[in-house]
mmCIF file of C-alpha atoms in Angstrom:
data_model
loop_
_atom_site.group_PDB
_atom_site.id
_atom_site.type_symbol
_atom_site.label_atom_id
_atom_site.label_comp_id
_atom_site.label_asym_id
_atom_site.label_seq_id
_atom_site.Cartn_x
_atom_site.Cartn_y
_atom_site.Cartn_z
ATOM 1 C CA ALA I 225 12.646 -11.200 12.815
ATOM 2 C CA ARG I 226 11.278 -10.224 16.248
ATOM 3 C CA ALA I 227 8.392 -8.332 14.675
ATOM 4 C CA LEU I 228 7.617 -11.151 12.212
ATOM 5 C CA ALA I 229 7.772 -13.906 14.827
ATOM 6 C CA PRO I 230 3.964 -14.213 15.301
ATOM 7 C CA ILE I 231 3.435 -15.073 11.609
ATOM 8 C CA LEU I 232 6.611 -16.921 10.626
ATOM 9 C CA ALA I 233 4.999 -20.350 10.937
ATOM 10 C CA GLY I 234 2.173 -19.322 8.603
ATOM 11 C CA HIS I 235 1.680 -19.325 4.846
ATOM 12 C CA SER I 236 1.557 -15.571 4.188
ATOM 13 C CA LEU I 237 3.910 -14.002 1.672
ATOM 14 C CA PRO I 238 5.949 -12.057 4.282
ATOM 15 C CA ALA I 239 6.556 -15.309 6.169
ATOM 16 C CA GLN I 240 7.548 -17.231 3.046
ATOM 17 C CA LEU I 241 9.786 -14.444 1.754
ATOM 18 C CA TRP I 242 11.556 -14.251 5.102
ATOM 19 C CA ARG I 243 12.080 -18.014 5.180
ATOM 20 C CA ALA I 244 13.460 -17.879 1.626
ATOM 21 C CA LEU I 245 15.863 -15.110 2.629
ATOM 22 C CA GLN I 246 17.232 -17.274 5.459
ATOM 23 C CA THR I 247 18.526 -19.740 2.850
ATOM 24 C CA VAL I 248 20.997 -17.050 1.759
ATOM 25 C CA PRO I 249 23.845 -16.586 4.270
ATOM 26 C CA LYS I 250 24.291 -12.973 5.349
ATOM 27 C CA THR I 251 27.878 -13.026 4.087
ATOM 28 C CA GLN I 252 26.567 -13.685 0.555
ATOM 29 C CA ARG I 253 24.021 -10.854 0.438
ATOM 30 C CA ARG I 254 25.372 -8.203 -1.922
ATOM 31 C CA ALA I 255 22.203 -6.497 -3.182
ATOM 32 C CA HIS I 256 21.893 -2.747 -2.604
ATOM 33 C CA PRO I 257 18.541 -1.752 -1.026
ATOM 34 C CA VAL I 258 16.555 1.065 -2.660
ATOM 35 C CA ASN I 259 13.960 2.630 -0.386
ATOM 36 C CA MET I 260 10.924 3.901 -2.295
ATOM 37 C CA MET I 261 8.285 3.757 0.426
ATOM 38 C CA ARG I 262 4.737 5.111 0.486
ATOM 39 C CA VAL I 263 3.044 5.586 3.852
ATOM 40 C CA ASP I 264 -0.753 5.807 3.585
ATOM 41 C CA LEU I 265 -2.575 7.974 6.128
ATOM 42 C CA LEU I 266 -6.198 8.777 6.955
ATOM 43 C CA GLN I 267 -7.331 11.826 8.891
ATOM 44 C CA ASP I 268 -9.736 10.778 11.615
ATOM 45 C CA ALA I 269 -12.749 12.633 13.001
ATOM 46 C CA ARG I 270 -10.421 14.468 15.441
ATOM 47 C CA GLN I 271 -8.273 15.614 12.512
ATOM 48 C CA GLN I 272 -5.332 13.464 13.585
ATOM 49 C CA TRP I 273 -3.427 11.400 11.034
ATOM 50 C CA ARG I 274 -3.621 7.620 11.422
ATOM 51 C CA MET I 275 -1.429 5.213 9.525
ATOM 52 C CA VAL I 276 -3.340 2.745 7.352
ATOM 53 C CA GLU I 277 -0.312 0.888 6.010
ATOM 54 C CA ALA I 278 3.164 1.305 4.590
ATOM 55 C CA ASN I 279 4.233 0.043 1.176
ATOM 56 C CA THR I 280 7.874 -0.620 0.377
ATOM 57 C CA ILE I 281 7.117 -2.582 -2.803
ATOM 58 C CA ALA I 282 5.181 -1.394 -5.848
ATOM 59 C CA ALA I 283 4.722 1.968 -4.118
ATOM 60 C CA GLY I 284 3.449 3.718 -7.210
ATOM 61 C CA MET I 285 0.644 5.893 -8.551
ATOM 62 C CA GLY I 286 2.218 9.101 -7.257
ATOM 63 C CA PRO I 287 2.683 10.398 -10.798
ATOM 64 C CA PHE I 288 -1.131 10.373 -11.142
ATOM 65 C CA SER I 289 -1.554 13.065 -8.476
ATOM 66 C CA GLU I 290 1.366 14.932 -9.996
ATOM 67 C CA GLY I 291 -0.171 14.819 -13.477
ATOM 68 C CA LEU I 292 -3.602 15.752 -12.163
ATOM 69 C CA ILE I 293 -2.235 19.111 -11.019
ATOM 70 C CA THR I 294 -1.459 19.979 -14.636
ATOM 71 C CA LEU I 295 -4.882 18.761 -15.759
ATOM 72 C CA GLN I 296 -6.706 20.751 -13.080
ATOM 73 C CA GLN I 297 -4.741 23.897 -13.836
ATOM 74 C CA THR I 298 -5.634 23.530 -17.515
ATOM 75 C CA LEU I 299 -9.341 22.816 -16.937
ATOM 76 C CA TRP I 300 -9.970 25.236 -14.076
ATOM 77 C CA PRO I 301 -10.798 28.349 -16.173
ATOM 78 C CA GLU I 302 -13.387 26.369 -18.158
ATOM 79 C CA LEU I 303 -14.888 24.833 -15.004
ATOM 80 C CA GLN I 304 -15.012 28.274 -13.450
ATOM 81 C CA ARG I 305 -16.896 29.714 -16.430
ATOM 82 C CA ALA I 306 -19.378 26.839 -16.183
ATOM 83 C CA GLY I 307 -19.984 27.605 -12.511
ATOM 84 C CA TRP I 308 -18.605 24.299 -11.262
ATOM 85 C CA VAL I 309 -15.783 25.786 -9.188
ATOM 86 C CA GLY I 310 -14.756 29.040 -7.551
ATOM 87 C CA ASP I 311 -11.432 30.821 -7.540
ATOM 88 C CA ALA I 312 -8.408 28.754 -8.444
ATOM 89 C CA PRO I 313 -6.690 27.177 -5.435
ATOM 90 C CA VAL I 314 -2.977 27.053 -4.691
ATOM 91 C CA TRP I 315 -1.741 23.636 -5.761
ATOM 92 C CA GLN I 316 0.991 22.044 -3.678
ATOM 93 C CA PRO I 317 4.068 21.021 -5.719
ATOM 94 C CA ASN I 318 4.404 17.271 -6.189
ATOM 95 C CA PRO I 319 7.698 16.301 -7.891
ATOM 96 C CA VAL I 320 7.205 12.601 -7.136
ATOM 97 C CA THR I 321 8.210 11.254 -10.562
ATOM 98 C CA ALA I 322 11.619 12.934 -10.493
ATOM 99 C CA ALA I 323 12.169 11.861 -6.874
ATOM 100 C CA LEU I 324 11.436 8.188 -7.622
ATOM 101 C CA ALA I 325 13.612 8.301 -10.744
ATOM 102 C CA ASP I 326 16.473 9.819 -8.754
ATOM 103 C CA ALA I 327 16.166 7.079 -6.118
ATOM 104 C CA LEU I 328 16.438 4.366 -8.778
ATOM 105 C CA ILE I 329 19.377 6.093 -10.462
ATOM 106 C CA GLU I 330 21.187 6.523 -7.141
ATOM 107 C CA GLY I 331 20.709 2.827 -6.399
ATOM 108 C CA ALA I 332 21.863 1.767 -9.862
ATOM 109 C CA GLN I 333 24.959 3.979 -9.650
ATOM 110 C CA ALA I 334 25.844 2.475 -6.269
ATOM 111 C CA VAL I 335 26.456 -0.889 -7.942
ATOM 112 C CA ALA I 336 27.563 0.327 -11.387
ATOM 113 C CA GLY I 337 30.208 2.807 -10.340
ATOM 114 C CA SER I 338 31.356 4.780 -13.373
ATOM 115 C CA ILE I 339 29.789 2.346 -15.874
ATOM 116 C CA HIS I 340 27.281 3.917 -18.259
ATOM 117 C CA PRO I 341 24.644 3.710 -19.508
ATOM 118 C CA LEU I 342 22.640 2.393 -16.594
ATOM 119 C CA THR I 343 19.898 -0.202 -17.067
ATOM 120 C CA VAL I 344 16.814 -0.442 -14.853
ATOM 121 C CA ALA I 345 14.394 -3.344 -15.239
ATOM 122 C CA PHE I 346 10.749 -2.941 -14.215
ATOM 123 C CA VAL I 347 9.505 -6.324 -12.938
ATOM 124 C CA VAL I 348 5.797 -6.342 -13.770
ATOM 125 C CA GLU I 349 2.628 -8.429 -13.860
ATOM 126 C CA PRO I 350 2.217 -10.754 -16.903
ATOM 127 C CA ASN I 351 -0.944 -8.898 -17.988
ATOM 128 C CA GLU I 352 -0.306 -5.541 -16.382
ATOM 129 C CA ASP I 353 -2.854 -2.853 -17.285
ATOM 130 C CA ASN I 354 -2.068 -0.348 -14.523
ATOM 131 C CA ILE I 355 0.911 0.959 -16.430
ATOM 132 C CA PHE I 356 0.501 4.685 -16.941
ATOM 133 C CA ASP I 357 2.380 5.884 -13.870
ATOM 134 C CA GLN I 358 5.074 3.345 -14.751
ATOM 135 C CA ARG I 359 5.390 4.881 -18.208
ATOM 136 C CA LYS I 360 5.826 8.350 -16.762
ATOM 137 C CA LEU I 361 8.564 7.077 -14.444
ATOM 138 C CA ALA I 362 10.204 5.198 -17.319
ATOM 139 C CA ARG I 363 10.249 8.366 -19.454
ATOM 140 C CA ALA I 364 11.863 10.314 -16.597
ATOM 141 C CA LEU I 365 14.604 7.681 -16.409
ATOM 142 C CA GLU I 366 15.091 7.571 -20.178
ATOM 143 C CA GLN I 367 15.410 11.355 -20.330
ATOM 144 C CA LYS I 368 18.405 10.976 -18.006
ATOM 145 C CA GLY I 369 20.029 8.400 -20.267
ATOM 146 C CA VAL I 370 18.882 5.281 -18.419
ATOM 147 C CA LYS I 371 17.841 2.207 -20.399
ATOM 148 C CA VAL I 372 14.500 0.811 -19.178
ATOM 149 C CA VAL I 373 13.213 -2.700 -19.863
ATOM 150 C CA ARG I 374 10.074 -4.460 -18.657
ATOM 151 C CA LEU I 375 9.839 -8.148 -17.848
ATOM 152 C CA THR I 376 7.892 -10.542 -15.646
ATOM 153 C CA LEU I 377 9.333 -12.689 -12.880
ATOM 154 C CA THR I 378 9.118 -15.696 -15.202
ATOM 155 C CA GLN I 379 10.966 -13.828 -17.946
ATOM 156 C CA LEU I 380 13.578 -12.712 -15.429
ATOM 157 C CA ALA I 381 14.161 -16.338 -14.434
ATOM 158 C CA ALA I 382 14.439 -17.446 -18.076
ATOM 159 C CA LYS I 383 16.814 -14.659 -19.163
ATOM 160 C CA TRP I 384 19.159 -14.675 -16.156
ATOM 161 C CA GLU I 385 22.673 -15.702 -17.196
ATOM 162 C CA ARG I 386 23.674 -17.214 -13.872
ATOM 163 C CA GLN I 387 27.221 -18.001 -14.906
ATOM 164 C CA ARG I 388 27.947 -14.249 -14.967
ATOM 165 C CA ALA I 389 27.159 -13.738 -11.278
ATOM 166 C CA PRO I 390 27.645 -11.763 -9.071
ATOM 167 C CA GLU I 391 26.532 -9.240 -11.692
ATOM 168 C CA LEU I 392 23.018 -9.537 -13.092
ATOM 169 C CA TRP I 393 23.131 -10.226 -16.823
ATOM 170 C CA LEU I 394 20.011 -10.973 -18.879
ATOM 171 C CA GLN I 395 19.844 -12.424 -22.367
ATOM 172 C CA ASP I 396 18.986 -9.793 -25.002
ATOM 173 C CA VAL I 397 19.311 -7.061 -22.361
ATOM 174 C CA GLY I 398 22.858 -7.029 -20.980
ATOM 175 C CA ARG I 399 23.817 -6.071 -17.467
ATOM 176 C CA VAL I 400 20.998 -4.800 -15.256
ATOM 177 C CA HIS I 401 21.936 -2.407 -12.477
ATOM 178 C CA ALA I 402 18.578 -2.054 -10.708
ATOM 179 C CA LEU I 403 15.320 -3.994 -10.428
ATOM 180 C CA TYR I 404 12.137 -2.025 -9.675
ATOM 181 C CA PHE I 405 9.409 -4.403 -8.511
ATOM 182 C CA ARG I 406 5.847 -3.573 -9.512
ATOM 183 C CA THR I 407 4.810 -7.144 -8.804
ATOM 184 C CA GLY I 408 5.706 -9.652 -6.112
ATOM 185 C CA TYR I 409 3.627 -8.215 -3.265
ATOM 186 C CA ASN I 410 1.116 -11.090 -3.178
ATOM 187 C CA LEU I 411 1.815 -14.812 -3.090
ATOM 188 C CA ALA I 412 -0.071 -15.368 -6.355
ATOM 189 C CA ASP I 413 2.530 -13.212 -8.131
ATOM 190 C CA TYR I 414 5.082 -15.999 -7.624
ATOM 191 C CA ARG I 415 3.035 -18.798 -9.221
ATOM 192 C CA ASP I 416 4.647 -20.219 -12.331
ATOM 193 C CA VAL I 417 2.769 -21.855 -15.218
ATOM 194 C CA GLN I 418 2.490 -25.067 -13.177
ATOM 195 C CA GLY I 419 1.045 -23.161 -10.215
ATOM 196 C CA HIS I 420 4.147 -23.585 -8.036
ATOM 197 C CA THR I 421 5.515 -20.693 -5.982
ATOM 198 C CA ALA I 422 8.739 -22.160 -4.591
ATOM 199 C CA PRO I 423 10.930 -21.590 -7.712
ATOM 200 C CA LEU I 424 10.154 -17.885 -8.063
ATOM 201 C CA LEU I 425 10.343 -17.283 -4.308
ATOM 202 C CA GLN I 426 13.788 -18.859 -4.369
ATOM 203 C CA LEU I 427 14.712 -16.740 -7.388
ATOM 204 C CA ARG I 428 13.758 -13.655 -5.407
ATOM 205 C CA ALA I 429 16.070 -14.782 -2.591
ATOM 206 C CA GLU I 430 18.950 -15.542 -4.980
ATOM 207 C CA LEU I 431 18.807 -11.995 -6.328
ATOM 208 C CA GLU I 432 20.032 -10.888 -2.903
ATOM 209 C CA THR I 433 23.430 -12.467 -3.734
ATOM 210 C CA LEU I 434 24.013 -10.200 -6.756
ATOM 211 C CA ASP I 435 25.632 -6.811 -7.252
ATOM 212 C CA VAL I 436 22.324 -5.201 -8.165
ATOM 213 C CA ALA I 437 20.093 -2.536 -6.642
ATOM 214 C CA LEU I 438 16.747 -3.926 -5.518
ATOM 215 C CA ALA I 439 13.681 -1.765 -5.033
ATOM 216 C CA PRO I 440 13.058 -3.334 -2.603
ATOM 217 C CA THR I 441 15.205 -6.041 -1.040
ATOM 218 C CA ILE I 442 13.298 -8.792 0.774
ATOM 219 C CA ALA I 443 14.203 -7.308 4.152
ATOM 220 C CA LEU I 444 12.856 -3.919 3.100
ATOM 221 C CA GLN I 445 9.685 -5.456 1.675
ATOM 222 C CA VAL I 446 8.787 -7.413 4.798
ATOM 223 C CA ALA I 447 9.586 -4.363 6.930
ATOM 224 C CA SER I 448 6.240 -2.933 5.761
ATOM 225 C CA ALA I 449 4.260 -6.115 6.471
ATOM 226 C CA LYS I 450 1.156 -5.627 8.593
ATOM 227 C CA ALA I 451 2.651 -7.880 11.259
ATOM 228 C CA VAL I 452 5.448 -5.328 11.632
ATOM 229 C CA GLN I 453 2.852 -2.562 11.814
ATOM 230 C CA VAL I 454 1.353 -4.352 14.813
ATOM 231 C CA HIS I 455 4.806 -4.468 16.383
ATOM 232 C CA TRP I 456 5.223 -0.714 15.830
ATOM 233 C CA TYR I 457 2.060 -0.054 17.778
ATOM 234 C CA GLN I 458 2.892 -2.457 20.586
ATOM 235 C CA HIS I 459 6.481 -1.204 20.936
ATOM 236 C CA PRO I 460 6.566 2.453 19.849
ATOM 237 C CA GLU I 461 9.520 3.174 22.106
ATOM 238 C CA GLN I 462 11.658 0.767 20.031
ATOM 239 C CA ASP I 463 10.796 1.921 16.538
ATOM 240 C CA ALA I 464 9.458 5.484 16.556
ATOM 241 C CA ALA I 465 12.924 7.060 16.414
ATOM 242 C CA THR I 466 13.995 4.793 13.575
ATOM 243 C CA LEU I 467 10.906 5.702 11.567
ATOM 244 C CA ALA I 468 11.264 9.425 12.327
ATOM 245 C CA LEU I 469 7.640 9.576 13.442
ATOM 246 C CA ASP I 470 6.603 12.344 15.819
ATOM 247 C CA THR I 471 4.062 10.534 17.965
ATOM 248 C CA PRO I 472 2.740 7.044 18.695
ATOM 249 C CA GLN I 473 -0.727 8.472 17.981
ATOM 250 C CA LEU I 474 0.062 7.857 14.336
ATOM 251 C CA PHE I 475 -0.218 4.143 14.974
ATOM 252 C CA LEU I 476 -3.590 2.467 14.603
ATOM 253 C CA PRO I 477 -4.503 0.233 17.570
ATOM 254 C CA GLN I 478 -4.714 -3.383 16.467
ATOM 255 C CA LEU I 479 -6.138 -5.600 19.183
ATOM 256 C CA ASN I 480 -8.304 -8.683 19.457
ATOM 257 C CA PRO I 481 -11.840 -7.573 20.382
ATOM 258 C CA THR I 482 -13.341 -9.241 23.437
ATOM 259 C CA GLU I 483 -16.897 -8.665 22.279
ATOM 260 C CA SER I 484 -18.751 -8.740 19.000
ATOM 261 C CA ASP I 485 -18.468 -5.092 18.025
ATOM 262 C CA TRP I 486 -17.630 -6.093 14.444
ATOM 263 C CA PRO I 487 -18.856 -2.857 12.792
ATOM 264 C CA HIS I 488 -15.862 -1.132 14.402
ATOM 265 C CA TRP I 489 -13.306 -3.600 13.041
ATOM 266 C CA LEU I 490 -11.680 -4.649 9.791
ATOM 267 C CA LEU I 491 -10.089 -8.023 9.096
ATOM 268 C CA LYS I 492 -6.987 -7.803 6.899
ATOM 269 C CA SER I 493 -4.712 -10.425 5.425
ATOM 270 C CA GLN I 494 -0.932 -10.040 5.277
ATOM 271 C CA GLY I 495 -1.306 -9.547 1.505
ATOM 272 C CA GLU I 496 -1.067 -6.144 -0.144
ATOM 273 C CA GLY I 497 -3.267 -4.345 -2.624
ATOM 274 C CA GLY I 498 -7.046 -4.464 -2.939
ATOM 275 C CA GLY I 499 -9.325 -7.339 -2.025
ATOM 276 C CA ASN I 500 -7.590 -8.230 1.247
ATOM 277 C CA VAL I 501 -10.072 -6.587 3.627
ATOM 278 C CA VAL I 502 -13.226 -7.991 5.246
ATOM 279 C CA GLU I 503 -15.626 -5.789 7.207
ATOM 280 C CA GLY I 504 -18.493 -5.977 9.644
ATOM 281 C CA SER I 505 -20.639 -9.062 9.997
ATOM 282 C CA ARG I 506 -18.586 -10.917 7.382
ATOM 283 C CA ILE I 507 -15.583 -11.022 9.725
ATOM 284 C CA PRO I 508 -16.738 -13.914 11.949
ATOM 285 C CA GLU I 509 -17.850 -15.817 8.846
ATOM 286 C CA ARG I 510 -14.401 -15.438 7.273
ATOM 287 C CA LEU I 511 -12.659 -16.360 10.505
ATOM 288 C CA ALA I 512 -14.790 -19.478 10.827
ATOM 289 C CA SER I 513 -13.911 -20.517 7.272
ATOM 290 C CA LEU I 514 -10.134 -20.202 7.757
ATOM 291 C CA PRO I 515 -8.108 -23.315 8.579
ATOM 292 C CA ALA I 516 -6.295 -22.998 11.884
ATOM 293 C CA ALA I 517 -2.924 -22.795 10.116
ATOM 294 C CA GLU I 518 -4.044 -19.708 8.146
ATOM 295 C CA ARG I 519 -5.481 -17.685 11.022
ATOM 296 C CA MET I 520 -2.091 -16.214 11.856
ATOM 297 C CA ASP I 521 -1.999 -14.751 8.341
ATOM 298 C CA TRP I 522 -4.829 -12.336 9.246
ATOM 299 C CA LEU I 523 -5.178 -9.540 11.770
ATOM 300 C CA LEU I 524 -7.864 -7.240 13.106
ATOM 301 C CA MET I 525 -7.631 -3.474 12.751
ATOM 302 C CA ARG I 526 -9.989 -1.053 14.424
ATOM 303 C CA ARG I 527 -11.785 1.004 11.791
ATOM 304 C CA ILE I 528 -10.680 4.627 11.669
ATOM 305 C CA ALA I 529 -13.581 6.976 12.382
ATOM 306 C CA THR I 530 -13.338 9.603 9.660
ATOM 307 C CA ALA I 531 -15.085 12.908 9.022
ATOM 308 C CA PRO I 532 -16.193 13.071 5.351
ATOM 309 C CA ARG I 533 -15.465 16.253 3.445
ATOM 310 C CA PRO I 534 -18.567 18.484 3.660
ATOM 311 C CA GLU I 535 -18.109 20.280 0.351
ATOM 312 C CA LEU I 536 -19.242 19.126 -3.081
ATOM 313 C CA VAL I 537 -16.296 18.022 -5.201
ATOM 314 C CA PRO I 538 -16.256 17.873 -9.028
ATOM 315 C CA VAL I 539 -15.131 14.430 -10.160
ATOM 316 C CA LEU I 540 -14.279 13.404 -13.714
ATOM 317 C CA ARG I 541 -15.623 9.907 -14.348
ATOM 318 C CA ARG I 542 -16.076 8.218 -17.736
ATOM 319 C CA GLY I 543 -15.573 11.526 -19.506
ATOM 320 C CA LEU I 544 -18.242 13.369 -17.499
ATOM 321 C CA ILE I 545 -17.937 15.769 -14.582
ATOM 322 C CA GLN I 546 -20.107 14.798 -11.627
ATOM 323 C CA MET I 547 -20.483 16.423 -8.235
ATOM 324 C CA ALA I 548 -19.537 14.048 -5.414
ATOM 325 C CA GLN I 549 -20.111 14.492 -1.692
ATOM 326 C CA SER I 550 -19.149 12.791 1.575
ATOM 327 C CA LEU I 551 -15.694 11.945 0.256
ATOM 328 C CA VAL I 552 -12.955 10.534 2.447
ATOM 329 C CA SER I 553 -9.373 11.177 1.366
ATOM 330 C CA GLU I 554 -6.301 8.984 1.882
ATOM 331 C CA LEU I 555 -2.882 10.622 1.700
ATOM 332 C CA GLY I 556 0.102 8.583 0.579
ATOM 333 C CA VAL I 557 3.430 10.204 1.497
ATOM 334 C CA PHE I 558 6.427 9.006 -0.529
ATOM 335 C CA ILE I 559 9.772 8.601 1.222
ATOM 336 C CA THR I 560 13.075 7.704 -0.439
ATOM 337 C CA GLY I 561 16.627 6.986 0.601
ATOM 338 C CA ARG I 562 18.285 6.017 3.844
ATOM 339 C CA ASP I 563 17.551 9.476 5.260
ATOM 340 C CA LEU I 564 13.793 9.089 4.651
ATOM 341 C CA ASN I 565 13.591 12.094 2.350
ATOM 342 C CA PRO I 566 10.065 13.325 1.481
ATOM 343 C CA ALA I 567 9.399 12.617 -2.183
ATOM 344 C CA GLY I 568 5.911 13.812 -3.076
ATOM 345 C CA TYR I 569 2.472 12.414 -2.481
ATOM 346 C CA LEU I 570 -0.506 10.472 -3.779
ATOM 347 C CA LEU I 571 -3.967 11.666 -2.727
ATOM 348 C CA ARG I 572 -6.956 9.404 -3.348
ATOM 349 C CA SER I 573 -10.581 10.148 -2.470
ATOM 350 C CA LYS I 574 -13.485 7.711 -2.198
ATOM 351 C CA PRO I 575 -17.114 7.723 -1.069
ATOM 352 C CA GLU I 576 -17.505 7.293 2.670
ATOM 353 C CA THR I 577 -19.378 4.029 2.035
ATOM 354 C CA ALA I 578 -16.567 2.428 -0.023
ATOM 355 C CA LEU I 579 -14.450 -0.115 1.864
ATOM 356 C CA GLU I 580 -11.257 0.477 -0.162
ATOM 357 C CA THR I 581 -10.061 3.379 -2.273
ATOM 358 C CA GLY I 582 -9.526 1.240 -5.378
ATOM 359 C CA VAL I 583 -8.770 3.843 -8.039
ATOM 360 C CA HIS I 584 -7.795 1.113 -10.490
ATOM 361 C CA ARG I 585 -11.131 -0.650 -9.919
ATOM 362 C CA GLY I 586 -13.143 2.560 -10.092
ATOM 363 C CA ALA I 587 -14.186 2.898 -6.431
ATOM 364 C CA GLY I 588 -12.164 6.029 -5.793
ATOM 365 C CA CYS I 589 -10.466 8.785 -7.720
ATOM 366 C CA VAL I 590 -7.075 10.476 -7.840
ATOM 367 C CA ASP I 591 -6.999 13.839 -6.072
ATOM 368 C CA THR I 592 -4.547 16.641 -5.335
ATOM 369 C CA LEU I 593 -3.625 18.798 -2.369
ATOM 370 C CA ALA I 594 -4.807 22.346 -2.952
ATOM 371 C CA GLY I 595 -5.986 25.165 -0.762
#
């Protein structure tokens, strides 16, 4: 609450989720938190890692980097014969799918006890098309005997048999032991067919009263809000030990500029995912267009000065291999469990000129760690 204080009076999703959680007394909160975090890092021009953001909800896409290793190993001999690449590198292992599946199973078992089989529900977008890493994770769960279902927030609300609380029972599904959220990280995700957000926000808070594992709980989700990231930087002595981070240099300075050096700054909303970043000369225009009540929902981040990769990199795009240059890579490190166990990685690369990585939108590409 201390870290969120500067934004709690605003309209951002972290603020509204936190206010919804306060309607549930602490003595009634039974949900088991499942930590499946991804911390995104950029290497700056001095080759030091800087944190871009942390994601404790919908922290996916890791299976793409994992699967790409297999694809690269298969294609490398052919690429080598064509003169596109040199000797095969040493690929770093990336067991992220199994690690995420184990985290969900551990959470489900914490509330199910000896009951089997376990059921995990993926809570997804109504028209989700970014599903392939989800399918790989679902298969890993099913191979371990876990039942997997997919449903939207609206479907969850309609199927919930409330009279069977504190367990979570859904019509046509049965008891659900864990909910894995791949939606719910932007305010628009909570709009119902009438355009209202209050009912589904309240539903999200009511789930905290159930004997169910939540990936994540509301508290865990807002812990990765950008407002909290600001707090980390301003008070590293309070939080660095908790986060098991080696040095405050990992934190990106986030200050209010006193002069118009906008090319060195980014304006970010408290929302997650793509499309929430404004750069350069458009920053003062966006600030001027925001109502006073919404200004607290945005923050300024100093742009990280990066050193693009000097080598040419073969990139597969639309079925063709192209040579790309001046790529900047963003490393997402997955962490699971209360002990913050490393759980694989996601590496994405994009042109130096691209504002966001945006693999799903085609701006960047999935990459792997190899040397």
